Coordinates of C-alpha atoms in Angstrom, one line a residue:
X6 CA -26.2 -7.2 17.9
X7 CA -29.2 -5.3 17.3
X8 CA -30.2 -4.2 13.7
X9 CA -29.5 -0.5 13.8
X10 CA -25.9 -1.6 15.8
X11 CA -24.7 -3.9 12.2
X12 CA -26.1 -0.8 10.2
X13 CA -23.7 1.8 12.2
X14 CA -21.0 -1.0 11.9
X15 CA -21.0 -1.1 8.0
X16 CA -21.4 2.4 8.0
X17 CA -18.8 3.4 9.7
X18 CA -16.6 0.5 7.6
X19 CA -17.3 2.1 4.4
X20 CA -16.2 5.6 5.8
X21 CA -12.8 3.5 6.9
X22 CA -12.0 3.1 3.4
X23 CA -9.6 5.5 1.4
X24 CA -12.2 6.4 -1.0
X25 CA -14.1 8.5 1.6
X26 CA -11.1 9.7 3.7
X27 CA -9.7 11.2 0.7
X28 CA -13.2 13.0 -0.1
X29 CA -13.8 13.4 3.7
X30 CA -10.7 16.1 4.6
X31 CA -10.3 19.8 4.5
X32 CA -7.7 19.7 1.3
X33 CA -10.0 17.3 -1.1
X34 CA -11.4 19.6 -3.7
X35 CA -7.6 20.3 -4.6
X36 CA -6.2 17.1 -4.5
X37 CA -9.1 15.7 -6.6
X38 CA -8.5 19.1 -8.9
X39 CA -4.4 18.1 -9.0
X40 CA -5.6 14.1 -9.9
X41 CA -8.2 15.0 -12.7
X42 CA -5.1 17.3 -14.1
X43 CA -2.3 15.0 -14.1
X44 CA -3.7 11.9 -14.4
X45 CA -6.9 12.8 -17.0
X46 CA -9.6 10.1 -17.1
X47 CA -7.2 7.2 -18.3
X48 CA -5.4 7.1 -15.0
X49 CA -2.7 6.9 -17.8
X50 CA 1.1 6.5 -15.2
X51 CA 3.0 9.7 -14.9
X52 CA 6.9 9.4 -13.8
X53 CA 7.9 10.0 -10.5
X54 CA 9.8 13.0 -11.0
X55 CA 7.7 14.3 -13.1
X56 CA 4.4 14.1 -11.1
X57 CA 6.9 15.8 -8.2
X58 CA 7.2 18.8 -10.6
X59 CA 3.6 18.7 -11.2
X60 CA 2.0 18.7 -8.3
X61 CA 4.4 21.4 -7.2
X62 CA 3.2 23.7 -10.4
X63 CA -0.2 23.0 -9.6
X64 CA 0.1 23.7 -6.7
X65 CA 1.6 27.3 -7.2
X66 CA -1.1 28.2 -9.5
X67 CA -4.0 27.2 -7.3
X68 CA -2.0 29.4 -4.4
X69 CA -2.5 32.6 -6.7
X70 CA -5.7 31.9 -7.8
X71 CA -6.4 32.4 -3.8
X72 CA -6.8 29.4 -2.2
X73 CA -5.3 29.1 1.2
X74 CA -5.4 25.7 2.7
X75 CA -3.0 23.6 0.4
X76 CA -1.3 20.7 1.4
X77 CA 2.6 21.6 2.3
X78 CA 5.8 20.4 1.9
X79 CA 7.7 19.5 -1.3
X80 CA 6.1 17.3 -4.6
X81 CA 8.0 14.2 -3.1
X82 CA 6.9 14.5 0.5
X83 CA 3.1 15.3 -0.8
X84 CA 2.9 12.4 -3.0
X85 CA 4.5 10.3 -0.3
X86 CA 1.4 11.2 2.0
X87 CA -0.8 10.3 -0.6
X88 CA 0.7 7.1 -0.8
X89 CA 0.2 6.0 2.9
X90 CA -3.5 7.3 2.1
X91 CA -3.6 4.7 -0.4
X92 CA -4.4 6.9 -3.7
X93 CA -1.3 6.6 -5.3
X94 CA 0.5 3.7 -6.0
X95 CA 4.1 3.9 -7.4
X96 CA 5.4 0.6 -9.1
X97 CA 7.6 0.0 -12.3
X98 CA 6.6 0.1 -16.1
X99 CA 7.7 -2.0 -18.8
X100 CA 11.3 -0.2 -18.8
X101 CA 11.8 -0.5 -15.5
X102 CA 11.2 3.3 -14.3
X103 CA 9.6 4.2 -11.6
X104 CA 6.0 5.5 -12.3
X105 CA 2.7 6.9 -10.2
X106 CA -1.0 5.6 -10.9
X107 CA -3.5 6.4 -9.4
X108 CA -5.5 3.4 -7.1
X109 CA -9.3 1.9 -7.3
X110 CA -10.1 4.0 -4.2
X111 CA -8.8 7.4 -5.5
X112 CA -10.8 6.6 -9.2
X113 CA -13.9 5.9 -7.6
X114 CA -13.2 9.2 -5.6
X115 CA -12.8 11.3 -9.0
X116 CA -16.1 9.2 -10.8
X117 CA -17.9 10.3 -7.5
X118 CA -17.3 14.3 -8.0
X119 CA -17.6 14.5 -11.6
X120 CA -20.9 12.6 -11.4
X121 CA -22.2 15.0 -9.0
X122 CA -20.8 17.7 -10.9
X123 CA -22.3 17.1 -14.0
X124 CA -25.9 17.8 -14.8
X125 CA -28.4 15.0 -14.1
X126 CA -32.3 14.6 -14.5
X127 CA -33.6 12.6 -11.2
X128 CA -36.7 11.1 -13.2
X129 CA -37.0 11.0 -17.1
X130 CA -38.7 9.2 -19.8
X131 CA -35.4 7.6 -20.7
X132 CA -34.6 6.6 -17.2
X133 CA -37.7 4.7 -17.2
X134 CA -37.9 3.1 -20.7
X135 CA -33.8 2.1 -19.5
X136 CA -35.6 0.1 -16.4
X137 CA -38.6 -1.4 -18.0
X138 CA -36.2 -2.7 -21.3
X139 CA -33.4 -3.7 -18.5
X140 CA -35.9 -5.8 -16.4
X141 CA -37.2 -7.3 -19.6
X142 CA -34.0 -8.7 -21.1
X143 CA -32.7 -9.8 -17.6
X144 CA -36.3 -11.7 -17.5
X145 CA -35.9 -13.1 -20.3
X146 CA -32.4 -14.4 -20.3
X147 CA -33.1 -16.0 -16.3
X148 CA -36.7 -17.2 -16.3
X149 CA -36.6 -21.1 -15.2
X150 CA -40.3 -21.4 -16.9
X151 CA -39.1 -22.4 -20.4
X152 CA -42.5 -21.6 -21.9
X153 CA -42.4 -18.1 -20.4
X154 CA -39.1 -17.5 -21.8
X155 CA -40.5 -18.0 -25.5
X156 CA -43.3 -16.0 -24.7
X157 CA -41.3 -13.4 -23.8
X158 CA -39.0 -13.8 -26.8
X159 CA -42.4 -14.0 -29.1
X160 CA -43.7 -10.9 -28.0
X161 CA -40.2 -9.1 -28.0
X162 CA -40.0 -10.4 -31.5
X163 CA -43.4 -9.3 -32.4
X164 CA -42.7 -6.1 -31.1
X165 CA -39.6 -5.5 -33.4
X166 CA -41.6 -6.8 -36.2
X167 CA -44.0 -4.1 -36.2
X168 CA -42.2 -1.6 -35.8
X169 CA -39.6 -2.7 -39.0
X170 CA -42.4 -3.0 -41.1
X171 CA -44.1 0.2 -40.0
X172 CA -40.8 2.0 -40.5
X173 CA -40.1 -0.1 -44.8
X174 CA -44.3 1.4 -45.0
X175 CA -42.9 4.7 -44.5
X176 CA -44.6 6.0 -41.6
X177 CA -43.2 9.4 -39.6
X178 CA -40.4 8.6 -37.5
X179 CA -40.5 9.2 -33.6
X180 CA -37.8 11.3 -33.2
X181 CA -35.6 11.3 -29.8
X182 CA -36.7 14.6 -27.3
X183 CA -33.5 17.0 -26.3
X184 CA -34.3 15.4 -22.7
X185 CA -34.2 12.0 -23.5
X186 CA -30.8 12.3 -25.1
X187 CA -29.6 14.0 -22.8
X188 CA -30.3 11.7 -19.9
X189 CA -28.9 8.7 -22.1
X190 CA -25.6 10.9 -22.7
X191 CA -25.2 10.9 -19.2
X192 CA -26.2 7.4 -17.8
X193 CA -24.2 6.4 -20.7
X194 CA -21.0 8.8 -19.9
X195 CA -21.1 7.4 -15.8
X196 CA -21.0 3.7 -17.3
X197 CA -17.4 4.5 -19.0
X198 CA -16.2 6.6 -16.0
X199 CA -16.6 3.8 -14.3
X200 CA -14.5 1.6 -16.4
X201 CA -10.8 2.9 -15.2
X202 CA -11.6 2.2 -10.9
X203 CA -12.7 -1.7 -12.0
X204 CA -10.0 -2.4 -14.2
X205 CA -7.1 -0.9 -11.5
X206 CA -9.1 -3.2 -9.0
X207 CA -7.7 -6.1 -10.6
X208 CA -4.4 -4.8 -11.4
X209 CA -4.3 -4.2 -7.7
X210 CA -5.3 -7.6 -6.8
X211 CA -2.8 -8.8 -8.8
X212 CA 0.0 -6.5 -7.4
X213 CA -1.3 -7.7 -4.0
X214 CA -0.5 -11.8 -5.0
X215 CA 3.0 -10.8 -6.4
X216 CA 4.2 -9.1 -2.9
X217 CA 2.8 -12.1 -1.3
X218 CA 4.3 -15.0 -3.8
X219 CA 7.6 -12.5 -3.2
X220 CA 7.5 -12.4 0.5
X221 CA 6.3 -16.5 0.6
X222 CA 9.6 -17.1 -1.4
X223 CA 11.9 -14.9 1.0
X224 CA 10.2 -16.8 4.0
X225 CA 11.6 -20.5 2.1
X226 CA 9.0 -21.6 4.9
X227 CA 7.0 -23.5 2.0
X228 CA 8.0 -25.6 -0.7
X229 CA 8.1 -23.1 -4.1
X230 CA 5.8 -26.0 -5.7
X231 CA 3.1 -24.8 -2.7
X232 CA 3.4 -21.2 -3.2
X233 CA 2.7 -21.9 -7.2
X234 CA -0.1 -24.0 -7.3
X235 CA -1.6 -21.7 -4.6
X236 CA -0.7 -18.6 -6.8
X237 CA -3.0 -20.5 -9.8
X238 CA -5.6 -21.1 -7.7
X239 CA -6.2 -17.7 -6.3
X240 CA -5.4 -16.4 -10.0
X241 CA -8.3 -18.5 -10.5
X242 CA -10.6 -17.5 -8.3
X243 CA -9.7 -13.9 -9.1
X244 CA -11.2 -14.4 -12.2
X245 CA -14.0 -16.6 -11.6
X246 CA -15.5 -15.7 -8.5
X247 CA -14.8 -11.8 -7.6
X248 CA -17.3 -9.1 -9.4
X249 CA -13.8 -7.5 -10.7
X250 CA -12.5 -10.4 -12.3
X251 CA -15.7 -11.3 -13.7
X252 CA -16.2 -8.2 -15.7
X253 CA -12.3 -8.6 -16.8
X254 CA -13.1 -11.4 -18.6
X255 CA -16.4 -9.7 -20.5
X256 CA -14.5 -7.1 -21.2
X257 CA -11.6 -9.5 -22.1
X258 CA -14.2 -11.7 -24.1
X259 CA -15.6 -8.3 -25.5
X260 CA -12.0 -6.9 -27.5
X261 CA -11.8 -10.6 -28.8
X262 CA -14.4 -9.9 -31.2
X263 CA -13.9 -7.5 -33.7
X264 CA -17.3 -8.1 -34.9
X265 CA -18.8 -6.8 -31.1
X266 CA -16.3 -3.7 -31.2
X267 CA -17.2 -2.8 -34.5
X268 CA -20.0 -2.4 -33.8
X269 CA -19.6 -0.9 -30.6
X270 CA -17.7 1.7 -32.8
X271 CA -20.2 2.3 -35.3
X272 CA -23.2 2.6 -32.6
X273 CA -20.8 5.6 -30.9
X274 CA -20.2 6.9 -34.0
X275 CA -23.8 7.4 -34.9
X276 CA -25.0 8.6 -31.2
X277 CA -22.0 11.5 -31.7
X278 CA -23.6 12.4 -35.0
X279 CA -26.9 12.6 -33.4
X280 CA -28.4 16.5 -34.5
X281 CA -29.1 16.8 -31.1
X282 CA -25.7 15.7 -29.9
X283 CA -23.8 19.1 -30.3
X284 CA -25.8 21.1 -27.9
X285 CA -26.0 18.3 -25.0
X286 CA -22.1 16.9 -25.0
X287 CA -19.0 19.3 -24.2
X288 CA -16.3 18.7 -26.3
X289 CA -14.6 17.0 -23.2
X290 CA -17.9 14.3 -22.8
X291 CA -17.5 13.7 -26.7
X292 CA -13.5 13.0 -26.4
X293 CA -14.7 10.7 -23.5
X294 CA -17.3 8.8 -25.8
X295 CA -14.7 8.9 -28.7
X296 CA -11.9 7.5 -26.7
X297 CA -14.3 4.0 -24.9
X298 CA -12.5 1.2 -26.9
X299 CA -9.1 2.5 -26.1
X300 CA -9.8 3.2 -22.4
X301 CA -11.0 -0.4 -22.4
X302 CA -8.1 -1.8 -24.3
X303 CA -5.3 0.3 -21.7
X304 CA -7.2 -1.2 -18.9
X305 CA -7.3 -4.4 -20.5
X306 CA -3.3 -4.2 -21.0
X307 CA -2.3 -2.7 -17.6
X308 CA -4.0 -5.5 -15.8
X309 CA -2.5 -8.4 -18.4
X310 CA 1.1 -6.4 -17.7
X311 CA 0.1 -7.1 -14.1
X312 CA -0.7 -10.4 -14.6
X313 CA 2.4 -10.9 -16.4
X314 CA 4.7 -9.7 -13.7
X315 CA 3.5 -12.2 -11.3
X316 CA 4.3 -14.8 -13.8
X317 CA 7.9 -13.5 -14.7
X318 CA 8.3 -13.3 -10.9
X319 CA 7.4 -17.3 -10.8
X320 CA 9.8 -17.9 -13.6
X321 CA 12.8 -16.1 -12.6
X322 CA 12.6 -18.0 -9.6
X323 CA 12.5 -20.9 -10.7
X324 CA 15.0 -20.3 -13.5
X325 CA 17.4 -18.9 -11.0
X326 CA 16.6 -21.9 -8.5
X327 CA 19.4 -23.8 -7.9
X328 CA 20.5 -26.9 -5.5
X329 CA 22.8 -24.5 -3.5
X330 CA 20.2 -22.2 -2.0
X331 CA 20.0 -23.5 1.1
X332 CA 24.2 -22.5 1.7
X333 CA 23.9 -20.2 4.4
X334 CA 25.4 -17.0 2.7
X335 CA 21.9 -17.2 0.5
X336 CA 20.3 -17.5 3.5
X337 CA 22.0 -14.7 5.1
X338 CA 21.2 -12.3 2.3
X339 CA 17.9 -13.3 2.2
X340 CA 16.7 -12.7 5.7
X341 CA 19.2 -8.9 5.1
X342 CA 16.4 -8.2 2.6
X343 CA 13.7 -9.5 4.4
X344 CA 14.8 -7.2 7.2
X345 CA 15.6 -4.1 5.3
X346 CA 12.1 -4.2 3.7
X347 CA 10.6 -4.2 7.0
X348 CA 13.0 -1.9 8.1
X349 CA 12.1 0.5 5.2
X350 CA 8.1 0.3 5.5
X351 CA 8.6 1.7 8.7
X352 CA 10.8 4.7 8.3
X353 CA 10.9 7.9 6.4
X354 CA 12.6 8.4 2.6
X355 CA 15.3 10.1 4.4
X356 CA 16.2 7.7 6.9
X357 CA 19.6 6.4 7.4
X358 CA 21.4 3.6 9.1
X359 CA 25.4 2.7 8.9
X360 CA 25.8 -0.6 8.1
X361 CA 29.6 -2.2 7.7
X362 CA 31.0 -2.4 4.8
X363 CA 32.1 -6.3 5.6
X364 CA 31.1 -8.3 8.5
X365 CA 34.1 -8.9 11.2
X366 CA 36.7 -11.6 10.4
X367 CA 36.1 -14.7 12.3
X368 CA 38.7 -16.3 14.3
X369 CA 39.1 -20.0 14.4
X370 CA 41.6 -21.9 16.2
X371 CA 41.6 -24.7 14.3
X372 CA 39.4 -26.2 11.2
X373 CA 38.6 -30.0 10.8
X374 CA 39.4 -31.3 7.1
X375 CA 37.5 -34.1 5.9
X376 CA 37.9 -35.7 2.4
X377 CA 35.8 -37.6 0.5
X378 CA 35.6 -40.7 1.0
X379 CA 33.6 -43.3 -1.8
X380 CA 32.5 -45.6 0.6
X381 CA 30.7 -43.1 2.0
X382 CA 28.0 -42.9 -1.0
X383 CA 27.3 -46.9 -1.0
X384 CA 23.8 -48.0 -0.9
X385 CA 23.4 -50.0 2.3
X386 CA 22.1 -53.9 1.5
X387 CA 18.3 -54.2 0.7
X388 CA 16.4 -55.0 3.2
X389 CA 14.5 -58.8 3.0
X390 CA 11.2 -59.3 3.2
X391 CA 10.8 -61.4 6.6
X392 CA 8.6 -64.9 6.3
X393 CA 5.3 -64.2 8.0
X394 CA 5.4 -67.7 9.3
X395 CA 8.7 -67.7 11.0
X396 CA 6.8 -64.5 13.0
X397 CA 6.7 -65.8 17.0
X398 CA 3.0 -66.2 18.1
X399 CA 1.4 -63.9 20.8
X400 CA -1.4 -64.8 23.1
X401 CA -3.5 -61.9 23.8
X402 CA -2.3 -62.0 28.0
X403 CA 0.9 -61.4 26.5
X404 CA 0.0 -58.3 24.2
X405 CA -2.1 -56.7 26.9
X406 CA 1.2 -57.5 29.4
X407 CA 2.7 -55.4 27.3
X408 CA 0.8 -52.3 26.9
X409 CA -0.9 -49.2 28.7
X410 CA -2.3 -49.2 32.1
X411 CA -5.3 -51.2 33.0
X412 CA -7.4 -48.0 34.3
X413 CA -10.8 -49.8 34.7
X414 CA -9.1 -52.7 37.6
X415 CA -7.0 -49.8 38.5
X416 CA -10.2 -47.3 38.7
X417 CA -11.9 -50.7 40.5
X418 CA -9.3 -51.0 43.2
X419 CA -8.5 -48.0 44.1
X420 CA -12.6 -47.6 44.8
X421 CA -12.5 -50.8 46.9
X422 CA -9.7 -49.1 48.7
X423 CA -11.7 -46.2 49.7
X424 CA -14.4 -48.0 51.1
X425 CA -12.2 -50.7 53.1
X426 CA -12.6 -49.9 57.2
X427 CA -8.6 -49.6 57.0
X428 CA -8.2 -47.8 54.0
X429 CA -4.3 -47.7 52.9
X430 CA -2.6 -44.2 53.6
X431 CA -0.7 -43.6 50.2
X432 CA -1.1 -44.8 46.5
X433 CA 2.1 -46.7 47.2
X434 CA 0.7 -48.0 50.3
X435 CA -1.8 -49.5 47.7
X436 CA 0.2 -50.3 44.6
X437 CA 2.5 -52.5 47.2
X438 CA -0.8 -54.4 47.8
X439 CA -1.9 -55.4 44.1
X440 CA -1.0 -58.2 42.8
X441 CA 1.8 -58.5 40.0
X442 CA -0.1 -58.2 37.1
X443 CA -1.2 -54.8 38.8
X444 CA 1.9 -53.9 39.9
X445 CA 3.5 -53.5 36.3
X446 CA 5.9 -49.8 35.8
X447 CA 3.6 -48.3 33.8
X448 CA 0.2 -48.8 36.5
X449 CA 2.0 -45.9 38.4
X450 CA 1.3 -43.8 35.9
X451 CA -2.1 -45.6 35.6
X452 CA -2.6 -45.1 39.4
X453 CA -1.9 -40.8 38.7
X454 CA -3.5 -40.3 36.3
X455 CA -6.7 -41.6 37.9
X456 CA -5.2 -39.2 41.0
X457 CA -5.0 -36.4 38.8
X458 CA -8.7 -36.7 37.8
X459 CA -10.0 -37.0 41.3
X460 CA -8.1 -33.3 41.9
X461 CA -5.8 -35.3 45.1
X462 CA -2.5 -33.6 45.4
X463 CA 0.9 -34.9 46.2
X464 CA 3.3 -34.3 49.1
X465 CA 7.1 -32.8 49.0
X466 CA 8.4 -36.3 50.2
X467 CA 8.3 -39.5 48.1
X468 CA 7.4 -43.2 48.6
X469 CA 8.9 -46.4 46.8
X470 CA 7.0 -48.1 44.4
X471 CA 7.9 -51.7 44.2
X472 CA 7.1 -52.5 40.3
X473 CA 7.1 -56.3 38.7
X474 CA 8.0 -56.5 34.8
X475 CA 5.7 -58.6 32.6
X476 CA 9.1 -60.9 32.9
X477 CA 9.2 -61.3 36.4
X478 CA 11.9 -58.5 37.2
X479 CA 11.4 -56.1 39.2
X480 CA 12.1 -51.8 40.0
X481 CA 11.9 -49.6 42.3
X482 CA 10.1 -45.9 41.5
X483 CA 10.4 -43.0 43.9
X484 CA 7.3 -41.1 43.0
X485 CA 5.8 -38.2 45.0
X486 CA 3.8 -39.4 47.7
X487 CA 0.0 -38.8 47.6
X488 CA -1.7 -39.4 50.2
X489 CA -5.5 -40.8 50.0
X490 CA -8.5 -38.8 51.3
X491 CA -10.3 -40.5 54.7
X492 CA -13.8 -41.6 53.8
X493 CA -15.2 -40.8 56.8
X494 CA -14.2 -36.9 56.7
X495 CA -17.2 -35.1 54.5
X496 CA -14.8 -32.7 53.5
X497 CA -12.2 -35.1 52.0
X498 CA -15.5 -37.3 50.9
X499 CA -16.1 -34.3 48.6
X500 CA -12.9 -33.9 47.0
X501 CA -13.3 -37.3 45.9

């Protein structure tokens, strides 16, 4: 595949995902409009019924404001749509009611408008001070060279230095530009909107384990202590080696010191106090800034909730495990459900099906009674270890007597018989003249095989193969005939 051919192939994969479908159709500026007004930035979960009502009410008001091209049909059937688009996920909160949230792909959606709604510098002083002090830190904390990484240190250290002491000799402070404030406000308002789309990422990947550990249990086509231990190992790798999980645990690592979200506080609380701050944020940007260590805590919760679910899933299970789950009534049941999910994926929320109330009686003639009997549970005698010297010796004639065929004299013969001036006409022809250690049951299947390879094909009629037993006995065989090519034809010479 040629260069420009992968490029259109990853190109059109990204616009295959629901993020850009959902931005890429005629309705999307209202449907992101009705997400950023029920859901807010927090993605915080809305009832069912009560996102139905909404979305309805929106809706209306949208329709008088003069809009024509609205999505149709009721609340439900509009959220249902959504959901097959996969920007709304409906699953059960901590009291078991049914709830909408929104999913990773409909987040990064809403990050992508408001980010190209809201006001942005292409080149600044801060955006380039932001690079130069980024590429220095991440020098410094990956250079191999140990020598340049306390040079770098040094300097940065020296750098600090001078300007504490110039600052305690009272010199005039540099004070921040309108511009450069601004552009930090908003590099540092699209890092936080970010924040809600990585955290539902993982609660998603976890929601994704559970159905499978659900339907792996349903299947009973693995041992539950399989399904677990492969349920810790991709909870595992979740963490460790995907970009989503990773960040999870800084920002898990983060809210477990309250000395790093103090400060985290205090260093928001100073940037909102900023003089210059009033006339650059919106009361809406300075909620958002306000609100950081709680949007990182909900996300932190909704994904351990997650995480928990799987893991009450695991227990209940094995809790309600018993040695009886194998009786076929459980079994029964279990493949009903199995079905009737299947059966409901595939149909509409108004589909119907009459199912009987109980199954038919069935009629038996007549049932066989067995009781118990205790002889029936006694351990059979233990078996003795036999004496390795009362074992009967074998000469190696007698082992090979005793096994497969002997293709190489077989292979040998059956040559020599091709070349003879009266070649025989049949492999039976030839097996009658071998002599008895050669003539052994299994060096039909010897004599073939070796057939097979050479591509020779058998007649309708069969021929009598007179076999002799290692013990002297002997069998007869009717096997297909196959006759043997005539050397001296080219055309059969070639087939051979």
């Amino acid at each position: 595949m040629s260069e420009i051919a992968a490029e259109l192939a990853r190109v059109k994969g990204a616009f295959a995902q629901p993020t850009l479908t959902l931005l890429h159709q005629r309705q999307a500026p209202v449907v992101i409009t009705i997400f950023r007004a029920a859901f807010g930035r927090n993605n915080r979960p809305i009832p069912t019924a009560r996102l139905h009502t909404q979305v309805e009410e929106h809706l209306a008001e949208i329709r008088q404001a003069g809009e024509t091209d609205l999505p149709t049909g009721s609340g439900r059937d509009i959220c249902q749509r959504w959901m097959r688009g996969q920007w709304l996920v409906r699953s059960l909160d901590e009291r078991g009611d049914e709830v909408y949230t929104l999913t990773s792909h409909a987040q990064q959606a809403l990050e992508l408008v408001k980010n190209l709604a809201r006001d942005r510098a292409t080149l600044s002083e801060h955006r380039i001070t932001t690079i130069l002090s980024t590429v220095r830190r991440f020098n410094s904390e990956a250079n191999p060279d140990r020598s340049a990484r306390v040079s770098l240190l040094n300097d940065e250290i020296a750098r600090l230095k001078s300007e504490r002491d110039r600052l305690v000799d009272g010199a005039e402070m540099i004070s921040a530009t309108e511009d450069y404030m601004s552009e930090g406000f908003t590099e540092l308002l699209s890092l936080i909107s970010a924040l809600p789309s990585d955290f539902a990422r993982v609660e998603e990947r976890f929601a994704t384990i559970r159905g499978e550990i659900l339907a792996a249990f349903r299947a009973e086509d693995r041992p539950a202590g399989d399904v677990i231990d492969d349920y810790l190992a991709r909870a595992d790798a979740l963490m460790t080696a995907t970009h989503e999980g990773r960040a999870f645990e800084g920002a898990f690592a983060l809210l477990r010191d309250d000395a790093l979200v103090t400060q985290l506080r205090e260093d928001l609380t100073a940037l909102l106090e900023h003089p210059l701050s009033e006339g650059i944020l919106g009361e809406g940007d300075r909620s958002e800034l306000r609100g950081t260590v709680k949007l990182v805590r909900d996300g932190l919760d909704r994904v351990l909730a997650q995480r928990s679910r799987v893991t009450a899933t695991l227990k209940e299970y094995i809790v309600s495990h018993d040695a009886a789950r194998d009786r076929e009534l459980e079994q029964t049941l279990r493949q009903v459900e199995s079905e009737l999910m299947g059966w409901m994926a595939i149909t509409g929320p108004r589909a119907t099906h009459d199912v009987a109330l109980l199954p038919g009686r069935a009629g038996l003639d007549h049932l066989r009674e067995r009781f118990y009997d205790p002889a029936d549970d006694v351990l059979p005698d233990p078996i003795e270890a036999a004496d390795p010297a009362a074992a009967p010796s074998l000469s190696l004639s007698e082992l090979m007597a005793q096994g497969g065929p002997q293709l190489a004299s077989l292979r040998q013969r059956l040559d020599d018989a091709l070349h003879d001036l009266l070649p025989a006409g049949s492999l039976g022809e030839l097996f009658d003249g071998l002599e008895p250690s050669l003539r052994r049951p299994v060096e039909i299947f010897g004599l073939l095989h070796l057939a097979a390879d050479r591509a020779w094909t058998s007649d309708d009629v069969t021929e009598q193969f007179a076999a002799v037993r290692p013990d002297g006995s002997r069998r007869t065989f009717a096997v297909p005939r196959t006759p043997l090519p005539d050397p001296d034809l080219p055309r059969e010479e070639s087939r051979r």
